[in-house]
XYZ file of N, CA and C in Angstrom:
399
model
N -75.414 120.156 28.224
C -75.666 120.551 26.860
C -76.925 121.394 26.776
N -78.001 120.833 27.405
C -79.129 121.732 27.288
C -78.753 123.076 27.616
N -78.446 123.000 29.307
C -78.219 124.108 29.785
C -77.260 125.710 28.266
N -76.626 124.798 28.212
C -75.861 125.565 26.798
C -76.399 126.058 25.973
N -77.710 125.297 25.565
C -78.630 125.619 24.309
C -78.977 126.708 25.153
N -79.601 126.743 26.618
C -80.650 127.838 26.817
C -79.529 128.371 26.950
N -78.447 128.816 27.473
C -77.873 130.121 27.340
C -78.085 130.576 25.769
N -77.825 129.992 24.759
C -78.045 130.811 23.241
C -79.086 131.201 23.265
N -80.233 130.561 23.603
C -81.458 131.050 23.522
C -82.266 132.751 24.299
N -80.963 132.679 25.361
C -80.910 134.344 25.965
C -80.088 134.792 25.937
N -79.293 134.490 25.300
C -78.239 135.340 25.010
C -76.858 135.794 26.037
N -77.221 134.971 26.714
C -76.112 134.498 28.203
C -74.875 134.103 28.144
N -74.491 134.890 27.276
C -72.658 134.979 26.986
C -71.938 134.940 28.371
N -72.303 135.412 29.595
C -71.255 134.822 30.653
C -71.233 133.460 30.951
N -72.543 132.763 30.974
C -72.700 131.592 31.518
C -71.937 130.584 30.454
N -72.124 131.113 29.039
C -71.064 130.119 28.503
C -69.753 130.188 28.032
N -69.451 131.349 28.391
C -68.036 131.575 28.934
C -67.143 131.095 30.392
N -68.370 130.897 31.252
C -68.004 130.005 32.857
C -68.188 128.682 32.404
N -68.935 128.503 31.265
C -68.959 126.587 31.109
C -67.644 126.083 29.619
N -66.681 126.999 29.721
C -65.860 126.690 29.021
C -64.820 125.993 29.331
N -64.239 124.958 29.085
C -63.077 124.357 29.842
C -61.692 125.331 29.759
N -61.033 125.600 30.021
C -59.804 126.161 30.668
C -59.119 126.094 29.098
N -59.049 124.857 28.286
C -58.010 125.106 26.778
C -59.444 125.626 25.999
N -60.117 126.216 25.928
C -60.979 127.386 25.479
C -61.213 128.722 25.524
N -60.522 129.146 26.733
C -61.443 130.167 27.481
C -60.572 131.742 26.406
N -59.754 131.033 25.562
C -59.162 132.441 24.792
C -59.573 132.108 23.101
N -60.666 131.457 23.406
C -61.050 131.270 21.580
C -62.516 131.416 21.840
N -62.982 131.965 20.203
C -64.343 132.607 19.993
C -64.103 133.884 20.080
N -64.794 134.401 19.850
C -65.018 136.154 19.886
C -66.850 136.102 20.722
N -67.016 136.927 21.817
C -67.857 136.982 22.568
C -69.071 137.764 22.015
N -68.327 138.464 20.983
C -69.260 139.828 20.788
C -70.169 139.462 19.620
N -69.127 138.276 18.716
C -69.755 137.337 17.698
C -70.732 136.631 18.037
N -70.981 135.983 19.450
C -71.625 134.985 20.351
C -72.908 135.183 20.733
N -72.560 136.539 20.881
C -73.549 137.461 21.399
C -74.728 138.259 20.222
N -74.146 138.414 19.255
C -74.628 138.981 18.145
C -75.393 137.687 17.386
N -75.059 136.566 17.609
C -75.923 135.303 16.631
C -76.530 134.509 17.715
N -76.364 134.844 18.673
C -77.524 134.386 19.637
C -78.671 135.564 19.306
N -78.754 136.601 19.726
C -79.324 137.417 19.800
C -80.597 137.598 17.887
N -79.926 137.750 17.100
C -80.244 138.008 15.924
C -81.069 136.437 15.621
N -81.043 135.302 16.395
C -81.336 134.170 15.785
C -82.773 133.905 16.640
N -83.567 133.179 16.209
C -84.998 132.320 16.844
C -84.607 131.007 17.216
N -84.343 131.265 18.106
C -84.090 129.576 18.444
C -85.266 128.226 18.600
N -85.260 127.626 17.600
C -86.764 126.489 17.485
C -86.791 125.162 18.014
N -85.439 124.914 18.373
C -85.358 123.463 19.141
C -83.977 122.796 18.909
N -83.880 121.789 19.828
C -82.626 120.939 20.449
C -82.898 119.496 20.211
N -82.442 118.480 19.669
C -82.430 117.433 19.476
C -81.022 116.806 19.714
N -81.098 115.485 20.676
C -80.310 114.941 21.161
C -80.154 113.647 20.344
N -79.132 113.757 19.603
C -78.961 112.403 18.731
C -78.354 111.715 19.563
N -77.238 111.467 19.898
C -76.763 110.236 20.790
C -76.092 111.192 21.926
N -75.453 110.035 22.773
C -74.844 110.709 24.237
C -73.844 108.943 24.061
N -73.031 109.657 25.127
C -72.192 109.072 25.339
C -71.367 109.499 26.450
N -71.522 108.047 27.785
C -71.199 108.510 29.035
C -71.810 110.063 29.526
N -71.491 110.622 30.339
C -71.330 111.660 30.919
C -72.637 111.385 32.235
N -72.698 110.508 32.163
C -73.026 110.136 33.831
C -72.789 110.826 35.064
N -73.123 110.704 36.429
C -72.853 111.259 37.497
C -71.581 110.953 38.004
N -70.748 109.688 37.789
C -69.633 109.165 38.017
C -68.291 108.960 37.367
N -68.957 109.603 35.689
C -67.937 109.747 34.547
C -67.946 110.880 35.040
N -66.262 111.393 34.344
C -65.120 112.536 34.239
C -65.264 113.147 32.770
N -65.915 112.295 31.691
C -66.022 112.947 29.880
C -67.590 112.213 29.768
N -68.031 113.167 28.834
C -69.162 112.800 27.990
C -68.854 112.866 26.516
N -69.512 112.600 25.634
C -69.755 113.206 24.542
C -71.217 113.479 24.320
N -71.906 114.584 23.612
C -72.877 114.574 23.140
C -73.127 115.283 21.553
N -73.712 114.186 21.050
C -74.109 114.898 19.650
C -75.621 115.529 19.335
N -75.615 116.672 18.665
C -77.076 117.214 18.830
C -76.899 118.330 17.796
N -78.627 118.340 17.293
C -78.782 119.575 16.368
C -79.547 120.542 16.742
N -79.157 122.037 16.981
C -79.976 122.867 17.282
C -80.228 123.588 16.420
N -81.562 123.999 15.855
C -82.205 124.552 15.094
C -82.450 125.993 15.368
N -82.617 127.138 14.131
C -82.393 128.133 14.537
C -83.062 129.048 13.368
N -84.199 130.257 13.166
C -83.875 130.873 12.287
C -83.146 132.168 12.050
N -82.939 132.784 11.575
C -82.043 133.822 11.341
C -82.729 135.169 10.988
N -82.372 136.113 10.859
C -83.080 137.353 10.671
C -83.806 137.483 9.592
N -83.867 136.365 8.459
C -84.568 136.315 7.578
C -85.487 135.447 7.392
N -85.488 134.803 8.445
C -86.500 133.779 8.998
C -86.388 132.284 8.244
N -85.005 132.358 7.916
C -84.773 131.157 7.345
C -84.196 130.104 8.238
N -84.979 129.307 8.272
C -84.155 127.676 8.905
C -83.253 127.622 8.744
N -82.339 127.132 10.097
C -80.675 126.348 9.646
C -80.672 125.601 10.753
N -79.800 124.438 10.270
C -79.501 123.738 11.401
C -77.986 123.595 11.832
N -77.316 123.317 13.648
C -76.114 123.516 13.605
C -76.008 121.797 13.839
N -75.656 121.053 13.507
C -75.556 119.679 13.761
C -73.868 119.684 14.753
N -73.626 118.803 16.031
C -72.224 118.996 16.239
C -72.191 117.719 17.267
N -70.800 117.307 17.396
C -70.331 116.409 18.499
C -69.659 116.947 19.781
N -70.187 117.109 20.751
C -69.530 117.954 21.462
C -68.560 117.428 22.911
N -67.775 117.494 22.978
C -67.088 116.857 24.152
C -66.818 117.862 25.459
N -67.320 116.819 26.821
C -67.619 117.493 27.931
C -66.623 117.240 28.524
N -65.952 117.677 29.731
C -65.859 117.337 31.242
C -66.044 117.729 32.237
N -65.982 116.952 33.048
C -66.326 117.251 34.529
C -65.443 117.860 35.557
N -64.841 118.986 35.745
C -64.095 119.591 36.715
C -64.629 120.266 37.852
N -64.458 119.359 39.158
C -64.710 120.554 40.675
C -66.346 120.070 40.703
N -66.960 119.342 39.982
C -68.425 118.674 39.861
C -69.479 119.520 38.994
N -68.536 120.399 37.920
C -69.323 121.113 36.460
C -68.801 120.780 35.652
N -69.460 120.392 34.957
C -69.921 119.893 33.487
C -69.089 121.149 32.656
N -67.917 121.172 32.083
C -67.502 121.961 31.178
C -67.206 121.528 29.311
N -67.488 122.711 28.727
C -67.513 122.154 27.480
C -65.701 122.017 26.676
N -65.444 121.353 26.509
C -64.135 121.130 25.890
C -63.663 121.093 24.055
N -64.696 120.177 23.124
C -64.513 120.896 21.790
C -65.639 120.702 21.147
N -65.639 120.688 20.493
C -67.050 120.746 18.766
C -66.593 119.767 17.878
N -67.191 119.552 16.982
C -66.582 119.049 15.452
C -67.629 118.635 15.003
N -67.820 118.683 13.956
C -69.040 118.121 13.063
C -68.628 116.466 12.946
N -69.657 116.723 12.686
C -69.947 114.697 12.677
C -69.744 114.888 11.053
N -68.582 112.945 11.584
C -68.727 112.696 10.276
C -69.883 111.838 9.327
N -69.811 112.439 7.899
C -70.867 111.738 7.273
C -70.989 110.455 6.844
N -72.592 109.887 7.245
C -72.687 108.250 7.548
C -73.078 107.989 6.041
N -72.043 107.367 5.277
C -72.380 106.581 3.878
C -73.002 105.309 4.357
N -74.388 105.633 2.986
C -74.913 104.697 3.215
C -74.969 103.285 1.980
N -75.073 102.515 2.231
C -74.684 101.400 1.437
C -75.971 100.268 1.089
N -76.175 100.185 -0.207
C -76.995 99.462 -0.488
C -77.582 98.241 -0.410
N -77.938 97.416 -0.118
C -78.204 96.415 0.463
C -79.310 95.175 -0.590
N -79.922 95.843 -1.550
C -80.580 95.445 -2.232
C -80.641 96.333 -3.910
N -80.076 95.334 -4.642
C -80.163 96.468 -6.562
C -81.363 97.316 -5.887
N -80.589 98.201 -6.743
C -81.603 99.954 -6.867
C -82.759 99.505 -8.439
N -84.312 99.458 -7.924
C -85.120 99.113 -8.778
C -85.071 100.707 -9.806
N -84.997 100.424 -11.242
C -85.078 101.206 -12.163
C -86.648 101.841 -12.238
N -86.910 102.896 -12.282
C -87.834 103.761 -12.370
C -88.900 102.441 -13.759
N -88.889 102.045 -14.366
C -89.086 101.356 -15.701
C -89.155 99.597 -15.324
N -88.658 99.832 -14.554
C -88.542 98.175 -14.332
C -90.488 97.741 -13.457
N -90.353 96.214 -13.092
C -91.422 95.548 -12.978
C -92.006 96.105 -11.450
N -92.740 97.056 -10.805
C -92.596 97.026 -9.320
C -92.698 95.936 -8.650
N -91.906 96.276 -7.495
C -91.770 94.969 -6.497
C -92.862 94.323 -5.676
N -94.121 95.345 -5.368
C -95.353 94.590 -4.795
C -95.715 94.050 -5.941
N -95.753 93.399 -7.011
C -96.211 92.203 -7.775
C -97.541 92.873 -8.445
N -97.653 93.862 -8.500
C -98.831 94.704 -9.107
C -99.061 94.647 -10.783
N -97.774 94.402 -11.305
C -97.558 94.140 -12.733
C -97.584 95.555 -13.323
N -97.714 96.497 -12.828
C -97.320 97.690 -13.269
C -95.426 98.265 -13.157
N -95.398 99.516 -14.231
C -93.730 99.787 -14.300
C -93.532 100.284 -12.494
N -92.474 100.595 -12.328
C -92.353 101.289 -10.631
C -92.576 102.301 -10.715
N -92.479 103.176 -11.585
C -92.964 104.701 -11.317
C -94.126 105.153 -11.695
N -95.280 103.813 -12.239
C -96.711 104.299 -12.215
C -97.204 103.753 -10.790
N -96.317 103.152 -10.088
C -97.346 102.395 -9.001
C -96.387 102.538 -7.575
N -95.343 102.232 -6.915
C -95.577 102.525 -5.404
C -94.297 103.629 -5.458
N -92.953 103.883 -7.021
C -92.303 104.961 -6.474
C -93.122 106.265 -6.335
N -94.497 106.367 -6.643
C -95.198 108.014 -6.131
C -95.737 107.812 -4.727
N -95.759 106.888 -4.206
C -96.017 106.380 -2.833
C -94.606 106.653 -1.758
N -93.469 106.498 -2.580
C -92.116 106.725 -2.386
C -91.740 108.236 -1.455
């Protein structure tokens, strides 16, 4: 995966065209690849989880966000899940998909902006720790 990031980061459209698995190698447009690598700042790689892809596993997965700005120097991020394998002893990339989104679920009533705050201060919550918030 890294290795992948630094190809975007130079713009090394062969190398990730050789790290494509075989049901890939006729999708994307190269010239597209090449043009948003190139036009972009690449600011960093973050590895959210992994899964397998060991020296002795055949699949990985890895999820990760690479950060990027654009010709207008605006931040974006590409967030993705990416699935590997291992053919001939290289690491090839096989698909993408965005991760799905983690709902989150409450666990404790949602204190009203008006209500009593919860450190026992005797003040409303939004004169005392929601600006701490």
């Amino acid at each position: 995966m890294r290795a992948r990031y630094t190809a975007y980061t130079r713009a090394n459209i062969p190398f990730l065209i050789t790290t494509l698995h075989a049901d890939n190698k006729n999708e994307g447009d190269e010239a597209a690849a090449k043009k948003w690598a190139e036009q972009s700042q690449w600011v960093g790689l973050d590895i959210v989880s992994t899964e397998a892809g060991g020296a002795k596993d055949t699949e990985g997965v890895v999820e990760f966000i690479a950060r990027f700005r654009d010709r207008k120097g605006e931040l974006h991020s590409h967030h993705e899940v990416s699935t590997f394998v291992k053919e001939d002893g290289r690491w090839l990339f096989r698909e993408g998909r965005t991760p799905e989104p983690v709902t989150v679920t409450r666990t404790a009533p949602k204190i009203g902006r008006n209500d009593p705050c919860p450190c026992g201060s005797g003040k409303k919550y939004k004169k005392c720790c929601e600006k701490a918030a």
